[in-house]
CSV table of C-alpha atoms in Angstrom, one decimal:
chain,number,residue,atom,x,y,z
A,4,ASP,CA,0.0,0.0,0.0
A,5,CYS,CA,1.1,3.6,-0.7
A,6,ILE,CA,-0.2,6.8,0.8
A,7,PHE,CA,0.3,10.1,-1.0
A,8,VAL,CA,-0.4,13.1,1.2
A,9,ASP,CA,-0.2,16.9,0.7
A,10,GLY,CA,3.0,18.1,2.3
A,11,THR,CA,2.8,21.8,1.3
A,12,PHE,CA,4.0,23.4,4.5
A,13,TRP,CA,6.1,22.3,7.5
A,14,THR,CA,4.6,24.8,9.9
A,15,GLU,CA,1.4,26.7,10.3
A,16,GLU,CA,3.1,30.1,9.9
A,17,GLU,CA,5.7,29.1,7.2
A,18,LEU,CA,4.7,31.7,4.7
A,19,ILE,CA,4.7,34.5,7.3
A,20,THR,CA,8.1,33.4,8.7
A,21,ALA,CA,9.6,33.2,5.2
A,22,GLY,CA,8.3,36.7,4.5
A,23,VAL,CA,6.4,35.6,1.4
A,24,GLY,CA,2.8,35.8,2.5
A,25,ARG,CA,0.4,36.7,5.3
A,26,LEU,CA,-1.8,33.6,5.6
A,27,LYS,CA,-1.3,30.6,7.8
A,28,SER,CA,-1.2,27.2,6.2
A,29,GLY,CA,-4.7,26.4,7.5
A,30,GLN,CA,-6.1,29.5,5.8
A,31,THR,CA,-4.8,28.2,2.5
A,32,GLY,CA,-6.4,24.8,3.0
A,33,HIS,CA,-3.2,22.9,4.0
A,34,LEU,CA,-2.4,21.1,7.3
A,35,PRO,CA,1.2,21.5,8.4
A,36,VAL,CA,3.5,18.5,8.2
A,37,GLY,CA,5.5,19.2,11.4
A,38,GLY,CA,4.5,19.7,15.0
A,39,GLY,CA,2.4,17.7,17.4
A,40,GLY,CA,-0.7,16.3,15.6
A,41,GLY,CA,0.7,17.3,12.2
A,42,ILE,CA,0.6,15.2,9.1
A,43,ALA,CA,3.9,13.4,9.9
A,44,ASP,CA,2.5,12.3,13.3
A,45,ARG,CA,-0.6,11.1,11.7
A,46,LEU,CA,1.2,9.2,9.0
A,47,SER,CA,3.5,7.5,11.5
A,48,ALA,CA,0.5,5.4,12.6
A,49,HIS,CA,0.5,3.7,9.2
A,50,SER,CA,3.5,1.5,9.7
A,51,ARG,CA,3.0,-0.9,6.8
A,52,ALA,CA,2.3,1.6,4.0
A,53,ARG,CA,4.8,3.4,2.0
A,54,LYS,CA,4.3,7.1,2.7
A,55,PHE,CA,5.0,9.9,0.3
A,56,LEU,CA,4.6,13.7,0.7
A,57,VAL,CA,3.6,15.5,-2.5
A,58,HIS,CA,2.7,19.1,-3.5
A,59,ILE,CA,5.6,20.6,-1.4
A,60,ASN,CA,5.9,24.4,-1.3
A,61,ASN,CA,9.3,25.8,-2.1
A,62,THR,CA,9.5,27.3,1.4
A,63,ASN,CA,9.2,23.9,3.1
A,64,PRO,CA,12.5,22.9,4.7
A,65,ILE,CA,11.9,19.2,3.8
A,66,LEU,CA,13.1,20.0,0.3
A,67,ASP,CA,16.6,20.2,1.7
A,68,ASP,CA,17.9,16.7,2.3
A,69,GLN,CA,20.3,18.1,4.9
A,70,SER,CA,17.6,19.7,7.1
A,71,ARG,CA,16.5,18.3,10.4
A,72,GLN,CA,13.0,18.2,9.1
A,73,TYR,CA,13.9,16.0,6.2
A,74,ARG,CA,15.9,13.7,8.6
A,75,ALA,CA,12.9,13.5,11.0
A,76,LEU,CA,10.7,12.3,8.2
A,77,ARG,CA,13.2,9.7,7.2
A,78,GLN,CA,13.2,8.4,10.8
A,79,MET,CA,9.4,8.1,10.5
A,80,SER,CA,9.7,6.2,7.1
A,81,ILE,CA,8.1,9.1,5.3
A,82,THR,CA,9.5,9.8,1.8
A,83,VAL,CA,10.0,13.2,0.2
A,84,PRO,CA,10.1,12.1,-3.4
A,85,GLN,CA,12.8,13.5,-5.7
A,86,ASP,CA,12.1,14.6,-9.2
A,87,GLY,CA,11.9,11.7,-11.6
A,88,LEU,CA,10.8,9.1,-9.0
A,89,HIS,CA,8.9,6.2,-10.7
A,90,LEU,CA,6.8,3.8,-8.7
A,91,GLU,CA,5.5,0.5,-10.0
A,92,ILE,CA,2.2,-0.3,-8.3
């Protein structure tokens, strides 16, 4: 089984903190990936499925494979796909 989930923002205030917008992630219809009760916590309950985050905003630190956020996802067996990934289902 594979799960594909929207991973647009890491935090609720990511656009504000990055200085590129005034809206919180929830106001744009996106739940944050990080934090208690975030998407990553919810996905970690699905231990048997392959988990992929898609639709990632360019302000999201998980795009940097050296970031602590990226490493945290790896520890939870959540994949941030790289361009060109092919899956055979």
